[in-house]
Amino acid sequence: MSQDQAKTAIERFERQIRFILEIDKLKTIVRRTYLLNVNRAENTAEHSWHLAIMAMLLAEHANEPVDIARVIKMVLIHDIVEIDAGDTYFYDVSAELDKTERERVAAERIFGILPPDQGTELRQLWEEFEASETADARFALALDRFMPQLHNYHTQGRSWAEHGITADRVLERNASIADGSERLWECARALVDDAVAKGFLRPSKEK
Amino acid sequence: MSQDQAKTAIERFERQIRFILEIDKLKTIVRRTYLLNVNRAENTAEHSWHLAIMAMLLAEHANEPVDIARVIKMVLIHDIVEIDAGDTYFYDVSAELDKTERERVAAERIFGILPPDQGTELRQLWEEFEASETADARFALALDRFMPQLHNYHTQGRSWAEHGITADRVLERNASIADGSERLWECARALVDDAVAKGFLRPSKEK
């Protein structure tokens, strides 16, 4: 190896390590969902871990054939931009407005820490997730939207109640689960119906 | 689909969801390492997420060619047994003694929640990680042992100090990093040397 090649190899490794240290911050980004067994909100790193295991186990319920390894990678990195852009609450319409721009700037900085080839690979995977135009992305999004229904249902609708969310909004905002997995959407609807029946989710604002 | 097939499909899906709910508990298993940017210990779920991203990015530094997708899956599930068995501190020799049996019983129960084919797949992946006899497992183990060196170094040796760990023990207990990645082992040794030089890791008990 020439001196130049050695220098490039060292710089490459340093950028990889710098990125790995940087994303430790994702463990401090707090979501609106609550854990099932202790009284605290979930953070985005552990949420991403949970989705990756779901991708491993639920791929058979995707509407179309998916590349499980790609879906796993996608969900592992899908929220890394939140390190700079924060977690935008799913039902907060005003925050959604500038979310795209905030996250684009974040992606630029954070994926830019990596060696260019790896930065580009992760960024493209993230953009694919956001665009939701491929089978892999649609299924990844379905997992991402399905999981909070499980958490909400099994914490007696705690986060729904805290934010005044009603069943009609849950169903409207999450309908795209069906684009990735009819099976998960069927399950999500059943959870919503049961949550209403059990009294921990109001049917609509009017009632 | 016959009535029997439909019943089997429902039961399969229910087992998958039950497992997904069960592993939420991994977010409450606290490790000895500290996060880099906030004052709290890391939990095992977010640790597993971090390793999975490392596997994506550092595979080129494995000594032997590895199947990245398998390594990612392996690190995602490698600590799930801690839900029942707890996190055994790496430098606690007495706790290591019955660790194998505690974790075997845990694996039986937790992977047993899944449909048998998936339970067997995850269990075999976990056993492969534990045995450390394949290239994928050796690299996964190298990542698992390398990460705490990064966390310790970048928190001024906080966890080392709290447990009276010295450089000679760090090097002795982590030498197997070299079996998975000479590159990561070289980096770990440099971190240890520098930590000693900076005064946040004692060289040995005697000194």
mmCIF file of C-alpha atoms in Angstrom:
data_model
loop_
_atom_site.group_PDB
_atom_site.id
_atom_site.type_symbol
_atom_site.label_atom_id
_atom_site.label_comp_id
_atom_site.label_asym_id
_atom_site.label_seq_id
_atom_site.Cartn_x
_atom_site.Cartn_y
_atom_site.Cartn_z
ATOM 1 C CA MET A 1 0.000 0.000 0.000
ATOM 2 C CA SER A 2 1.380 3.422 -0.955
ATOM 3 C CA GLN A 3 1.467 6.255 1.555
ATOM 4 C CA ASP A 4 -1.485 7.921 -0.186
ATOM 5 C CA GLN A 5 -3.529 4.736 -0.141
ATOM 6 C CA ALA A 6 -2.753 4.238 3.544
ATOM 7 C CA LYS A 7 -3.838 7.795 4.294
ATOM 8 C CA THR A 8 -7.107 7.280 2.377
ATOM 9 C CA ALA A 9 -7.788 4.028 4.240
ATOM 10 C CA ILE A 10 -7.234 5.724 7.598
ATOM 11 C CA GLU A 11 -9.455 8.643 6.665
ATOM 12 C CA ARG A 12 -12.186 6.238 5.507
ATOM 13 C CA PHE A 13 -12.120 4.322 8.786
ATOM 14 C CA GLU A 14 -12.135 7.570 10.781
ATOM 15 C CA ARG A 15 -15.241 8.782 8.948
ATOM 16 C CA GLN A 16 -16.998 5.473 9.634
ATOM 17 C CA ILE A 17 -16.180 5.707 13.341
ATOM 18 C CA ARG A 18 -17.182 9.374 13.490
ATOM 19 C CA PHE A 19 -20.592 8.461 12.012
ATOM 20 C CA ILE A 20 -21.005 5.591 14.484
ATOM 21 C CA LEU A 21 -20.278 7.964 17.380
ATOM 22 C CA GLU A 22 -22.604 10.635 15.940
ATOM 23 C CA ILE A 23 -25.637 8.354 15.697
ATOM 24 C CA ASP A 24 -25.407 7.556 19.406
ATOM 25 C CA LYS A 25 -27.575 10.684 19.673
ATOM 26 C CA LEU A 26 -30.539 8.826 18.173
ATOM 27 C CA LYS A 27 -30.869 7.123 21.575
ATOM 28 C CA THR A 28 -31.800 10.521 23.033
ATOM 29 C CA ILE A 29 -34.562 11.371 20.549
ATOM 30 C CA VAL A 30 -37.828 10.733 22.366
ATOM 31 C CA ARG A 31 -40.983 9.602 20.573
ATOM 32 C CA ARG A 32 -44.638 9.972 21.612
ATOM 33 C CA THR A 33 -45.193 6.253 22.135
ATOM 34 C CA TYR A 34 -44.761 4.588 25.513
ATOM 35 C CA LEU A 35 -43.003 1.339 26.318
ATOM 36 C CA LEU A 36 -45.226 -1.557 27.294
ATOM 37 C CA ASN A 37 -43.644 -2.542 30.590
ATOM 38 C CA VAL A 38 -42.146 0.602 32.118
ATOM 39 C CA ASN A 39 -43.354 4.153 32.451
ATOM 40 C CA ARG A 40 -41.298 6.007 29.887
ATOM 41 C CA ALA A 41 -41.501 7.070 26.266
ATOM 42 C CA GLU A 42 -39.659 5.162 23.571
ATOM 43 C CA ASN A 43 -36.572 6.572 21.864
ATOM 44 C CA THR A 44 -35.928 6.404 18.151
ATOM 45 C CA ALA A 45 -32.926 4.051 18.303
ATOM 46 C CA GLU A 46 -34.813 1.335 20.147
ATOM 47 C CA HIS A 47 -37.840 1.906 17.904
ATOM 48 C CA SER A 48 -35.617 1.308 14.862
ATOM 49 C CA TRP A 49 -34.292 -1.901 16.421
ATOM 50 C CA HIS A 50 -37.844 -3.101 17.023
ATOM 51 C CA LEU A 51 -38.853 -2.426 13.408
ATOM 52 C CA ALA A 52 -35.811 -4.341 12.126
ATOM 53 C CA ILE A 53 -36.854 -7.454 14.053
ATOM 54 C CA MET A 54 -40.409 -7.019 12.783
ATOM 55 C CA ALA A 55 -39.068 -6.889 9.232
ATOM 56 C CA MET A 56 -37.282 -10.211 9.879
ATOM 57 C CA LEU A 57 -40.448 -11.861 11.152
ATOM 58 C CA LEU A 58 -43.334 -10.323 9.219
ATOM 59 C CA ALA A 59 -41.992 -10.189 5.645
ATOM 60 C CA GLU A 60 -44.378 -12.994 4.677
ATOM 61 C CA HIS A 61 -47.252 -10.539 5.261
ATOM 62 C CA ALA A 62 -45.987 -7.971 2.723
ATOM 63 C CA ASN A 63 -48.375 -7.486 -0.221
ATOM 64 C CA GLU A 64 -45.527 -7.921 -2.707
ATOM 65 C CA PRO A 65 -42.281 -9.903 -2.452
ATOM 66 C CA VAL A 66 -39.666 -7.855 -0.564
ATOM 67 C CA ASP A 67 -35.893 -8.038 -0.117
ATOM 68 C CA ILE A 68 -35.799 -8.561 3.652
ATOM 69 C CA ALA A 69 -32.159 -7.471 4.017
ATOM 70 C CA ARG A 70 -32.926 -4.151 2.289
ATOM 71 C CA VAL A 71 -36.052 -3.593 4.386
ATOM 72 C CA ILE A 72 -34.036 -4.237 7.548
ATOM 73 C CA LYS A 73 -31.344 -1.741 6.507
ATOM 74 C CA MET A 74 -34.026 0.769 5.563
ATOM 75 C CA VAL A 75 -35.788 0.678 8.919
ATOM 76 C CA LEU A 76 -32.467 0.739 10.792
ATOM 77 C CA ILE A 77 -31.558 4.094 9.210
ATOM 78 C CA HIS A 78 -35.014 5.545 8.388
ATOM 79 C CA ASP A 79 -35.093 7.959 11.335
ATOM 80 C CA ILE A 80 -31.405 8.939 11.652
ATOM 81 C CA VAL A 81 -32.246 12.430 10.337
ATOM 82 C CA GLU A 82 -34.176 12.987 13.601
ATOM 83 C CA ILE A 83 -30.804 13.603 15.294
ATOM 84 C CA ASP A 84 -30.959 17.101 13.774
ATOM 85 C CA ALA A 85 -34.606 17.403 12.708
ATOM 86 C CA GLY A 86 -36.208 15.945 15.852
ATOM 87 C CA ASP A 87 -39.137 13.538 15.951
ATOM 88 C CA THR A 88 -42.038 15.156 14.116
ATOM 89 C CA TYR A 89 -45.244 14.008 15.754
ATOM 90 C CA PHE A 90 -47.230 12.041 13.249
ATOM 91 C CA TYR A 91 -50.506 13.873 13.956
ATOM 92 C CA ASP A 92 -48.951 17.362 14.060
ATOM 93 C CA VAL A 93 -50.003 18.816 10.697
ATOM 94 C CA SER A 94 -48.176 22.153 11.100
ATOM 95 C CA ALA A 95 -44.849 20.476 11.942
ATOM 96 C CA GLU A 96 -45.267 18.259 8.888
ATOM 97 C CA LEU A 97 -45.103 21.333 6.652
ATOM 98 C CA ASP A 98 -41.381 22.035 6.991
ATOM 99 C CA LYS A 99 -40.431 18.471 7.949
ATOM 100 C CA THR A 100 -39.180 17.606 4.459
ATOM 101 C CA GLU A 101 -36.772 20.544 4.349
ATOM 102 C CA ARG A 102 -35.538 20.045 7.926
ATOM 103 C CA GLU A 103 -34.878 16.383 7.245
ATOM 104 C CA ARG A 104 -33.158 17.056 3.930
ATOM 105 C CA VAL A 105 -30.652 19.359 5.609
ATOM 106 C CA ALA A 106 -30.150 16.790 8.366
ATOM 107 C CA ALA A 107 -29.525 14.008 5.840
ATOM 108 C CA GLU A 108 -26.967 16.183 4.082
ATOM 109 C CA ARG A 109 -24.972 16.713 7.263
ATOM 110 C CA ILE A 110 -25.310 13.314 8.923
ATOM 111 C CA PHE A 111 -24.871 10.967 5.946
ATOM 112 C CA GLY A 112 -22.139 13.400 4.797
ATOM 113 C CA ILE A 113 -19.985 12.267 7.719
ATOM 114 C CA LEU A 114 -19.536 8.858 6.067
ATOM 115 C CA PRO A 115 -17.124 7.997 3.229
ATOM 116 C CA PRO A 116 -18.949 9.223 0.084
ATOM 117 C CA ASP A 117 -19.908 5.763 -1.266
ATOM 118 C CA GLN A 118 -21.489 4.709 2.031
ATOM 119 C CA GLY A 119 -23.062 8.119 2.626
ATOM 120 C CA THR A 120 -24.715 7.929 -0.785
ATOM 121 C CA GLU A 121 -25.916 4.363 -0.206
ATOM 122 C CA LEU A 122 -27.574 5.219 3.120
ATOM 123 C CA ARG A 123 -29.007 8.452 1.808
ATOM 124 C CA GLN A 124 -30.562 6.708 -1.188
ATOM 125 C CA LEU A 125 -32.036 4.065 1.093
ATOM 126 C CA TRP A 126 -33.530 6.824 3.260
ATOM 127 C CA GLU A 127 -34.899 8.678 0.209
ATOM 128 C CA GLU A 128 -36.419 5.449 -1.065
ATOM 129 C CA PHE A 129 -38.133 4.977 2.294
ATOM 130 C CA GLU A 130 -39.462 8.529 2.257
ATOM 131 C CA ALA A 131 -40.736 8.287 -1.327
ATOM 132 C CA SER A 132 -42.536 5.008 -0.596
ATOM 133 C CA GLU A 133 -42.602 4.016 -4.244
ATOM 134 C CA THR A 134 -40.976 0.579 -4.077
ATOM 135 C CA ALA A 135 -42.279 -2.641 -2.534
ATOM 136 C CA ASP A 136 -39.459 -2.585 0.056
ATOM 137 C CA ALA A 137 -40.246 1.001 1.071
ATOM 138 C CA ARG A 138 -43.998 0.426 1.221
ATOM 139 C CA PHE A 139 -43.514 -2.540 3.530
ATOM 140 C CA ALA A 140 -40.982 -0.655 5.688
ATOM 141 C CA LEU A 141 -43.476 2.209 6.025
ATOM 142 C CA ALA A 142 -46.257 -0.225 6.916
ATOM 143 C CA LEU A 143 -44.109 -1.578 9.789
ATOM 144 C CA ASP A 144 -43.270 1.961 10.945
ATOM 145 C CA ARG A 145 -46.954 2.926 11.056
ATOM 146 C CA PHE A 146 -48.216 -0.371 12.456
ATOM 147 C CA MET A 147 -45.917 -0.470 15.490
ATOM 148 C CA PRO A 148 -47.370 2.632 17.242
ATOM 149 C CA GLN A 149 -50.841 1.052 16.987
ATOM 150 C CA LEU A 150 -49.529 -1.935 18.954
ATOM 151 C CA HIS A 151 -47.856 0.324 21.534
ATOM 152 C CA ASN A 152 -50.923 2.534 21.886
ATOM 153 C CA TYR A 153 -53.355 -0.335 22.144
ATOM 154 C CA HIS A 154 -51.256 -2.149 24.767
ATOM 155 C CA THR A 155 -50.802 0.997 26.888
ATOM 156 C CA GLN A 156 -54.559 1.652 27.032
ATOM 157 C CA GLY A 157 -54.304 4.364 24.406
ATOM 158 C CA ARG A 158 -52.062 6.542 26.566
ATOM 159 C CA SER A 159 -50.433 8.531 23.789
ATOM 160 C CA TRP A 160 -53.724 8.844 21.847
ATOM 161 C CA ALA A 161 -55.380 10.292 24.954
ATOM 162 C CA GLU A 162 -52.510 12.694 25.698
ATOM 163 C CA HIS A 163 -52.766 14.216 22.241
ATOM 164 C CA GLY A 164 -56.548 14.075 21.818
ATOM 165 C CA ILE A 165 -56.295 11.651 18.901
ATOM 166 C CA THR A 166 -59.545 10.001 17.773
ATOM 167 C CA ALA A 167 -60.188 6.753 15.910
ATOM 168 C CA ASP A 168 -61.143 8.473 12.672
ATOM 169 C CA ARG A 169 -57.770 10.262 12.573
ATOM 170 C CA VAL A 170 -55.862 7.075 13.403
ATOM 171 C CA LEU A 171 -57.558 5.286 10.517
ATOM 172 C CA GLU A 172 -57.152 8.190 8.103
ATOM 173 C CA ARG A 173 -53.470 8.830 8.881
ATOM 174 C CA ASN A 174 -52.494 5.162 8.824
ATOM 175 C CA ALA A 175 -54.409 3.907 5.807
ATOM 176 C CA SER A 176 -51.156 3.579 3.863
ATOM 177 C CA ILE A 177 -50.306 0.533 5.985
ATOM 178 C CA ALA A 178 -52.553 -1.282 3.490
ATOM 179 C CA ASP A 179 -50.204 -0.359 0.624
ATOM 180 C CA GLY A 180 -47.438 -2.394 2.272
ATOM 181 C CA SER A 181 -49.432 -5.081 4.003
ATOM 182 C CA GLU A 182 -53.160 -5.777 3.884
ATOM 183 C CA ARG A 183 -52.642 -8.192 6.769
ATOM 184 C CA LEU A 184 -51.128 -5.546 9.075
ATOM 185 C CA TRP A 185 -53.781 -3.009 8.089
ATOM 186 C CA GLU A 186 -56.531 -5.506 8.945
ATOM 187 C CA CYS A 187 -54.877 -6.034 12.327
ATOM 188 C CA ALA A 188 -54.453 -2.272 12.930
ATOM 189 C CA ARG A 189 -58.130 -1.670 12.168
ATOM 190 C CA ALA A 190 -59.147 -4.442 14.547
ATOM 191 C CA LEU A 191 -56.976 -2.878 17.302
ATOM 192 C CA VAL A 192 -58.589 0.518 16.706
ATOM 193 C CA ASP A 193 -62.098 -0.969 16.824
ATOM 194 C CA ASP A 194 -61.292 -2.808 20.021
ATOM 195 C CA ALA A 195 -59.677 0.282 21.567
ATOM 196 C CA VAL A 196 -62.891 2.218 20.882
ATOM 197 C CA ALA A 197 -64.998 -0.614 22.308
ATOM 198 C CA LYS A 198 -62.832 -0.703 25.448
ATOM 199 C CA GLY A 199 -63.105 3.052 25.860
ATOM 200 C CA PHE A 200 -59.490 4.076 25.461
ATOM 201 C CA LEU A 201 -59.865 5.696 22.060
ATOM 202 C CA ARG A 202 -62.635 8.154 21.247
ATOM 203 C CA PRO A 203 -64.392 7.415 17.911
ATOM 204 C CA SER A 204 -64.301 11.035 16.648
ATOM 205 C CA LYS A 205 -64.083 14.678 17.771
ATOM 206 C CA GLU A 206 -67.846 15.180 17.461
ATOM 207 C CA LYS A 207 -68.956 12.348 19.698
ATOM 208 C CA MET B 1 -58.123 -21.759 2.455
ATOM 209 C CA SER B 2 -59.767 -24.448 4.612
ATOM 210 C CA GLN B 3 -60.977 -23.644 8.124
ATOM 211 C CA ASP B 4 -57.959 -25.486 9.558
ATOM 212 C CA GLN B 5 -55.498 -23.571 7.382
ATOM 213 C CA ALA B 6 -57.140 -20.288 8.340
ATOM 214 C CA LYS B 7 -56.868 -21.195 12.019
ATOM 215 C CA THR B 8 -53.176 -22.075 11.598
ATOM 216 C CA ALA B 9 -52.500 -18.781 9.780
ATOM 217 C CA ILE B 10 -54.191 -16.790 12.556
ATOM 218 C CA GLU B 11 -52.273 -18.662 15.243
ATOM 219 C CA ARG B 12 -48.993 -18.055 13.385
ATOM 220 C CA PHE B 13 -49.623 -14.320 13.133
ATOM 221 C CA GLU B 14 -50.640 -14.177 16.800
ATOM 222 C CA ARG B 15 -47.381 -15.832 17.850
ATOM 223 C CA GLN B 16 -45.371 -13.379 15.772
ATOM 224 C CA ILE B 17 -47.168 -10.411 17.368
ATOM 225 C CA ARG B 18 -46.816 -11.908 20.854
ATOM 226 C CA PHE B 19 -43.042 -12.199 20.333
ATOM 227 C CA ILE B 20 -42.848 -8.613 19.037
ATOM 228 C CA LEU B 21 -44.673 -7.386 22.146
ATOM 229 C CA GLU B 22 -42.501 -9.547 24.428
ATOM 230 C CA ILE B 23 -39.196 -8.186 23.159
ATOM 231 C CA ASP B 24 -40.265 -4.628 24.023
ATOM 232 C CA LYS B 25 -38.761 -5.586 27.403
ATOM 233 C CA LEU B 26 -35.241 -5.509 25.941
ATOM 234 C CA LYS B 27 -35.551 -1.704 26.025
ATOM 235 C CA THR B 28 -35.589 -1.931 29.829
ATOM 236 C CA ILE B 29 -32.435 -4.057 30.207
ATOM 237 C CA VAL B 30 -29.705 -1.677 31.306
ATOM 238 C CA ARG B 31 -26.052 -2.168 30.384
ATOM 239 C CA ARG B 32 -22.903 -0.869 32.115
ATOM 240 C CA THR B 33 -21.918 1.460 29.283
ATOM 241 C CA TYR B 34 -22.966 5.107 29.190
ATOM 242 C CA LEU B 35 -24.340 7.090 26.275
ATOM 243 C CA LEU B 36 -22.015 9.673 24.787
ATOM 244 C CA ASN B 37 -24.230 12.751 24.953
ATOM 245 C CA VAL B 38 -26.563 12.300 27.925
ATOM 246 C CA ASN B 39 -26.061 11.080 31.454
ATOM 247 C CA ARG B 40 -27.630 7.638 31.396
ATOM 248 C CA ALA B 41 -26.658 4.031 30.808
ATOM 249 C CA GLU B 42 -27.392 2.358 27.514
ATOM 250 C CA ASN B 43 -30.110 -0.283 27.178
ATOM 251 C CA THR B 44 -29.732 -3.512 25.254
ATOM 252 C CA ALA B 45 -32.254 -2.717 22.496
ATOM 253 C CA GLU B 46 -30.515 0.493 21.450
ATOM 254 C CA HIS B 47 -27.129 -1.245 21.770
ATOM 255 C CA SER B 48 -28.359 -3.925 19.343
ATOM 256 C CA TRP B 49 -29.509 -1.251 16.885
ATOM 257 C CA HIS B 50 -26.112 0.409 17.055
ATOM 258 C CA LEU B 51 -24.308 -2.873 16.330
ATOM 259 C CA ALA B 52 -26.564 -3.541 13.337
ATOM 260 C CA ILE B 53 -25.592 -0.209 11.755
ATOM 261 C CA MET B 54 -21.940 -0.958 12.510
ATOM 262 C CA ALA B 55 -22.300 -4.295 10.722
ATOM 263 C CA MET B 56 -23.645 -2.434 7.671
ATOM 264 C CA LEU B 57 -20.713 -0.030 7.630
ATOM 265 C CA LEU B 58 -17.703 -1.979 8.870
ATOM 266 C CA ALA B 59 -18.073 -5.328 7.083
ATOM 267 C CA GLU B 60 -15.088 -4.439 4.885
ATOM 268 C CA HIS B 61 -12.910 -4.668 8.007
ATOM 269 C CA ALA B 62 -13.849 -8.280 8.786
ATOM 270 C CA ASN B 63 -10.886 -10.675 8.547
ATOM 271 C CA GLU B 64 -12.863 -13.066 6.356
ATOM 272 C CA PRO B 65 -15.719 -12.402 3.903
ATOM 273 C CA VAL B 66 -19.021 -12.184 5.804
ATOM 274 C CA ASP B 67 -22.699 -12.296 4.869
ATOM 275 C CA ILE B 68 -23.704 -8.811 6.027
ATOM 276 C CA ALA B 69 -27.426 -9.600 6.168
ATOM 277 C CA ARG B 70 -26.759 -12.569 8.467
ATOM 278 C CA VAL B 71 -24.423 -10.536 10.690
ATOM 279 C CA ILE B 72 -27.078 -7.807 10.977
ATOM 280 C CA LYS B 73 -29.751 -10.333 11.960
ATOM 281 C CA MET B 74 -27.352 -11.944 14.429
ATOM 282 C CA VAL B 75 -26.546 -8.720 16.272
ATOM 283 C CA LEU B 76 -30.204 -7.669 16.260
ATOM 284 C CA ILE B 77 -31.187 -10.777 18.218
ATOM 285 C CA HIS B 78 -27.920 -11.646 20.032
ATOM 286 C CA ASP B 79 -28.995 -10.268 23.418
ATOM 287 C CA ILE B 80 -32.734 -11.041 23.429
ATOM 288 C CA VAL B 81 -32.129 -13.724 26.077
ATOM 289 C CA GLU B 82 -31.246 -10.885 28.488
ATOM 290 C CA ILE B 83 -34.988 -10.250 28.866
ATOM 291 C CA ASP B 84 -34.998 -13.223 31.255
ATOM 292 C CA ALA B 85 -31.300 -13.716 32.008
ATOM 293 C CA GLY B 86 -30.354 -10.052 32.545
ATOM 294 C CA ASP B 87 -27.220 -8.354 31.276
ATOM 295 C CA THR B 88 -24.225 -10.266 32.655
ATOM 296 C CA TYR B 89 -21.428 -7.782 33.223
ATOM 297 C CA PHE B 90 -18.576 -8.680 30.951
ATOM 298 C CA TYR B 91 -15.933 -8.448 33.690
ATOM 299 C CA ASP B 92 -17.980 -10.303 36.330
ATOM 300 C CA VAL B 93 -16.336 -13.725 36.397
ATOM 301 C CA SER B 94 -18.694 -15.281 38.969
ATOM 302 C CA ALA B 95 -21.821 -14.272 37.022
ATOM 303 C CA GLU B 96 -20.276 -15.762 33.880
ATOM 304 C CA LEU B 97 -20.337 -19.200 35.529
ATOM 305 C CA ASP B 98 -24.089 -19.822 35.306
ATOM 306 C CA LYS B 99 -24.671 -17.423 32.413
ATOM 307 C CA THR B 100 -24.820 -20.207 29.821
ATOM 308 C CA GLU B 101 -27.547 -22.094 31.657
ATOM 309 C CA ARG B 102 -29.574 -18.962 32.469
ATOM 310 C CA GLU B 103 -29.440 -17.892 28.844
ATOM 311 C CA ARG B 104 -30.309 -21.358 27.524
ATOM 312 C CA VAL B 105 -33.507 -21.404 29.593
ATOM 313 C CA ALA B 106 -34.296 -17.864 28.436
ATOM 314 C CA ALA B 107 -33.783 -18.798 24.779
ATOM 315 C CA GLU B 108 -36.116 -21.770 25.218
ATOM 316 C CA ARG B 109 -38.923 -19.601 26.547
ATOM 317 C CA ILE B 110 -38.512 -16.470 24.415
ATOM 318 C CA PHE B 111 -37.784 -17.978 20.983
ATOM 319 C CA GLY B 112 -40.461 -20.562 21.861
ATOM 320 C CA ILE B 113 -43.106 -17.842 21.589
ATOM 321 C CA LEU B 114 -42.563 -17.693 17.806
ATOM 322 C CA PRO B 115 -43.976 -20.091 15.201
ATOM 323 C CA PRO B 116 -41.604 -23.117 15.366
ATOM 324 C CA ASP B 117 -39.783 -22.455 12.062
ATOM 325 C CA GLN B 118 -38.977 -18.852 12.989
ATOM 326 C CA GLY B 119 -38.180 -19.728 16.593
ATOM 327 C CA THR B 120 -35.684 -22.324 15.392
ATOM 328 C CA GLU B 121 -34.118 -19.911 12.893
ATOM 329 C CA LEU B 122 -33.556 -17.203 15.511
ATOM 330 C CA ARG B 123 -32.357 -19.676 18.098
ATOM 331 C CA GLN B 124 -29.819 -21.164 15.694
ATOM 332 C CA LEU B 125 -28.601 -17.690 14.809
ATOM 333 C CA TRP B 126 -28.184 -16.922 18.520
ATOM 334 C CA GLU B 127 -26.375 -20.226 19.147
ATOM 335 C CA GLU B 128 -24.078 -19.528 16.206
ATOM 336 C CA PHE B 129 -23.243 -16.126 17.710
ATOM 337 C CA GLU B 130 -22.532 -17.675 21.104
ATOM 338 C CA ALA B 131 -20.347 -20.460 19.666
ATOM 339 C CA SER B 132 -18.306 -17.956 17.640
ATOM 340 C CA GLU B 133 -17.129 -20.625 15.226
ATOM 341 C CA THR B 134 -18.172 -19.073 11.901
ATOM 342 C CA ALA B 135 -16.828 -15.981 10.141
ATOM 343 C CA ASP B 136 -20.201 -14.214 10.563
ATOM 344 C CA ALA B 137 -20.282 -14.949 14.307
ATOM 345 C CA ARG B 138 -16.658 -13.951 14.866
ATOM 346 C CA PHE B 139 -17.261 -10.608 13.174
ATOM 347 C CA ALA B 140 -20.535 -10.047 15.074
ATOM 348 C CA LEU B 141 -18.698 -10.750 18.342
ATOM 349 C CA ALA B 142 -15.902 -8.366 17.363
ATOM 350 C CA LEU B 143 -18.485 -5.582 16.884
ATOM 351 C CA ASP B 144 -20.140 -6.431 20.210
ATOM 352 C CA ARG B 145 -16.813 -6.198 22.059
ATOM 353 C CA PHE B 146 -15.467 -3.211 20.148
ATOM 354 C CA MET B 147 -18.439 -0.917 20.783
ATOM 355 C CA PRO B 148 -17.998 -0.663 24.589
ATOM 356 C CA GLN B 149 -14.381 0.425 24.037
ATOM 357 C CA LEU B 150 -15.665 3.350 21.966
ATOM 358 C CA HIS B 151 -18.282 4.225 24.597
ATOM 359 C CA ASN B 152 -15.819 3.948 27.457
ATOM 360 C CA TYR B 153 -13.126 5.945 25.729
ATOM 361 C CA HIS B 154 -15.529 8.734 24.761
ATOM 362 C CA THR B 155 -17.020 8.971 28.276
ATOM 363 C CA GLN B 156 -13.584 9.370 29.894
ATOM 364 C CA GLY B 157 -13.541 5.761 31.026
ATOM 365 C CA ARG B 158 -16.596 6.216 33.245
ATOM 366 C CA SER B 159 -17.733 2.593 33.319
ATOM 367 C CA TRP B 160 -14.145 1.295 33.623
ATOM 368 C CA ALA B 161 -13.609 3.544 36.656
ATOM 369 C CA GLU B 162 -16.924 2.574 38.291
ATOM 370 C CA HIS B 163 -16.003 -1.087 38.173
ATOM 371 C CA GLY B 164 -12.275 -0.803 38.858
ATOM 372 C CA ILE B 165 -11.364 -2.188 35.430
ATOM 373 C CA THR B 166 -7.716 -1.852 34.388
ATOM 374 C CA ALA B 167 -6.104 -1.793 30.926
ATOM 375 C CA ASP B 168 -4.603 -5.256 31.257
ATOM 376 C CA ARG B 169 -8.066 -6.729 31.883
ATOM 377 C CA VAL B 170 -9.611 -4.795 28.995
ATOM 378 C CA LEU B 171 -6.963 -6.144 26.633
ATOM 379 C CA GLU B 172 -7.168 -9.684 27.983
ATOM 380 C CA ARG B 173 -10.967 -9.900 27.904
ATOM 381 C CA ASN B 174 -11.323 -8.335 24.468
ATOM 382 C CA ALA B 175 -8.489 -10.033 22.582
ATOM 383 C CA SER B 176 -11.051 -12.059 20.600
ATOM 384 C CA ILE B 177 -11.933 -8.903 18.676
ATOM 385 C CA ALA B 178 -8.853 -9.813 16.612
ATOM 386 C CA ASP B 179 -10.482 -13.103 15.558
ATOM 387 C CA GLY B 180 -13.220 -11.144 13.783
ATOM 388 C CA SER B 181 -11.344 -8.044 12.727
ATOM 389 C CA GLU B 182 -7.648 -7.221 13.064
ATOM 390 C CA ARG B 183 -8.536 -3.643 12.103
ATOM 391 C CA LEU B 184 -10.997 -3.179 14.981
ATOM 392 C CA TRP B 185 -8.607 -4.827 17.424
ATOM 393 C CA GLU B 186 -5.829 -2.468 16.384
ATOM 394 C CA CYS B 187 -8.199 0.467 16.947
ATOM 395 C CA ALA B 188 -9.353 -0.906 20.356
ATOM 396 C CA ARG B 189 -5.745 -1.271 21.526
ATOM 397 C CA ALA B 190 -4.960 2.286 20.430
ATOM 398 C CA LEU B 191 -8.001 3.553 22.389
ATOM 399 C CA VAL B 192 -6.843 1.660 25.482
ATOM 400 C CA ASP B 193 -3.285 3.037 25.179
ATOM 401 C CA ASP B 194 -4.609 6.536 24.767
ATOM 402 C CA ALA B 195 -7.042 6.138 27.679
ATOM 403 C CA VAL B 196 -4.123 5.102 29.895
ATOM 404 C CA ALA B 197 -2.035 8.044 28.629
ATOM 405 C CA LYS B 198 -4.911 10.439 29.349
ATOM 406 C CA GLY B 199 -5.339 9.021 32.843
ATOM 407 C CA PHE B 200 -8.849 7.623 32.583
ATOM 408 C CA LEU B 201 -7.863 3.962 32.604
ATOM 409 C CA ARG B 202 -5.392 2.504 35.122
ATOM 410 C CA PRO B 203 -2.753 0.268 33.480
ATOM 411 C CA SER B 204 -3.047 -2.575 36.000
ATOM 412 C CA LYS B 205 -4.113 -3.446 39.572
ATOM 413 C CA GLU B 206 -0.547 -3.317 40.864
ATOM 414 C CA LYS B 207 0.378 0.136 39.702
#
